[in-house]
XYZ file of C-alpha atoms in Angstrom:
164
model
C 154.747 285.603 -151.468
C 156.472 286.799 -155.472
C 154.891 289.688 -156.831
C 152.033 289.158 -159.089
C 150.749 290.480 -162.428
C 147.273 290.695 -163.926
C 147.950 288.037 -166.091
C 149.248 285.805 -163.407
C 146.439 286.167 -160.884
C 143.149 285.841 -164.053
C 145.008 282.646 -165.030
C 145.061 281.008 -161.340
C 141.499 280.799 -160.653
C 140.617 276.935 -159.882
C 136.992 277.438 -158.717
C 135.471 279.379 -161.638
C 135.324 280.052 -165.600
C 137.904 281.703 -167.478
C 134.813 283.999 -168.196
C 134.390 284.956 -164.473
C 138.163 285.132 -163.914
C 138.976 287.537 -166.860
C 135.457 289.778 -165.889
C 136.244 289.798 -161.724
C 138.127 292.993 -159.994
C 141.764 292.577 -159.636
C 143.536 295.039 -157.702
C 144.952 298.400 -159.346
C 147.923 298.504 -156.370
C 149.875 295.376 -157.476
C 152.647 297.455 -157.512
C 152.558 298.529 -154.023
C 151.591 295.251 -151.960
C 154.345 294.240 -149.367
C 154.662 290.825 -151.586
C 157.221 289.718 -148.665
C 154.658 289.732 -145.900
C 152.201 288.184 -148.202
C 151.327 284.358 -147.359
C 148.612 285.009 -150.127
C 146.970 288.025 -151.964
C 143.361 289.139 -150.684
C 140.848 291.403 -151.914
C 137.612 292.594 -151.469
C 135.778 293.383 -155.300
C 134.456 296.698 -154.577
C 131.680 296.501 -157.239
C 130.613 293.192 -155.612
C 130.057 293.624 -151.973
C 129.583 289.841 -151.235
C 132.892 288.908 -153.411
C 136.545 288.507 -152.546
C 139.031 286.579 -153.901
C 142.666 285.302 -152.977
C 145.673 283.973 -154.497
C 148.139 281.890 -152.989
C 151.698 280.148 -154.441
C 151.886 276.644 -153.555
C 154.703 274.285 -154.740
C 155.444 276.704 -157.553
C 152.359 277.282 -158.700
C 149.442 279.719 -158.124
C 145.531 279.021 -156.372
C 143.054 281.572 -157.163
C 139.998 280.924 -155.437
C 136.582 283.166 -155.941
C 135.161 283.500 -152.510
C 131.526 284.853 -151.478
C 130.541 286.197 -147.732
C 127.232 287.563 -146.435
C 126.898 290.903 -145.990
C 124.817 291.090 -142.948
C 127.473 291.812 -139.555
C 127.671 291.158 -135.906
C 127.162 293.369 -133.485
C 130.464 295.304 -132.396
C 130.496 293.659 -128.800
C 130.415 289.658 -130.362
C 133.627 288.778 -131.027
C 135.026 285.530 -133.668
C 138.063 283.917 -134.550
C 139.804 284.041 -138.289
C 140.204 280.358 -139.107
C 143.317 281.357 -140.989
C 145.319 283.353 -139.001
C 143.952 283.050 -135.209
C 143.405 286.697 -134.609
C 140.088 288.220 -132.538
C 138.313 290.587 -133.951
C 134.928 292.426 -132.940
C 131.605 292.884 -135.026
C 131.890 291.967 -138.613
C 136.351 291.573 -138.552
C 135.618 287.558 -139.482
C 133.366 286.566 -142.018
C 132.683 283.263 -143.126
C 133.625 282.588 -146.891
C 132.407 279.897 -149.140
C 134.203 278.872 -152.001
C 132.161 276.496 -155.107
C 134.820 273.877 -155.221
C 137.116 272.886 -158.161
C 135.448 271.077 -161.508
C 132.272 269.066 -161.476
C 131.533 269.152 -157.828
C 131.681 273.332 -157.900
C 129.465 272.853 -161.086
C 126.925 270.896 -159.073
C 126.539 273.549 -156.289
C 128.920 272.002 -154.035
C 130.898 274.539 -152.267
C 133.556 274.702 -148.565
C 133.493 277.109 -146.163
C 136.305 279.107 -143.789
C 136.029 281.676 -141.046
C 138.850 284.649 -142.184
C 139.422 288.138 -141.320
C 137.272 289.883 -143.329
C 139.521 291.963 -144.409
C 141.687 288.783 -145.578
C 145.562 291.012 -143.988
C 145.557 287.089 -142.880
C 149.780 287.921 -143.286
C 149.514 291.195 -141.581
C 147.720 290.257 -139.035
C 150.591 287.496 -137.726
C 153.539 289.595 -139.110
C 152.129 292.553 -136.642
C 151.929 294.855 -140.092
C 148.679 295.160 -138.941
C 146.653 295.698 -135.795
C 143.026 294.392 -135.596
C 140.349 296.847 -134.742
C 140.438 296.185 -130.987
C 144.249 296.510 -131.017
C 145.755 293.388 -129.809
C 146.315 289.530 -130.489
C 146.370 287.130 -128.342
C 150.293 286.346 -127.511
C 151.467 282.541 -128.358
C 154.531 280.878 -127.496
C 155.239 279.884 -130.832
C 157.731 281.394 -132.913
C 156.445 284.088 -135.360
C 158.453 281.715 -138.343
C 155.552 278.460 -136.931
C 152.568 281.519 -136.235
C 153.330 281.619 -140.397
C 153.301 277.964 -140.816
C 150.672 277.538 -139.418
C 148.768 280.083 -141.258
C 149.742 279.106 -144.562
C 148.898 275.371 -143.341
C 145.556 276.299 -142.248
C 144.981 278.342 -145.793
C 146.526 275.231 -147.551
C 144.099 272.417 -145.890
C 141.119 274.492 -146.678
C 142.155 274.687 -150.538
C 142.449 271.042 -150.507
C 138.796 271.047 -149.537
C 138.430 272.701 -153.052
C 139.280 269.197 -154.864
C 137.687 266.656 -152.540
């Protein structure tokens, strides 16, 4: 992913108003992000514990999505699988992220959801740059490039539902 500016990020959101995009908390460490290892930029809102955001590039266009997730967490012994990167996590490491649909459907209250890594670090888990709390990922027969492509395809399939 190419490095993004705060202006790039705020202009990319498809499921919130321009005013909401202007007010949301953008990460202050954009210059320190591992851009070459990211398929999307994801972050949690420090001022709103139930909100997260992600921005990705697809066909040369940026798409930003405001997400919500429940604050209740599962017990440590419970394990869940991220639908994007297929990493398993104990406890609250995976959350149901919901996004208001784009356009009229979203203004009418329609939304879509997906189970994702709560910390939105899917790209780093796939590349082995970050280890899940359990310490391991399932060993796969796919190459790293194929795993990255699958992760992007899973994310894009979710984003497509915002417009359906």
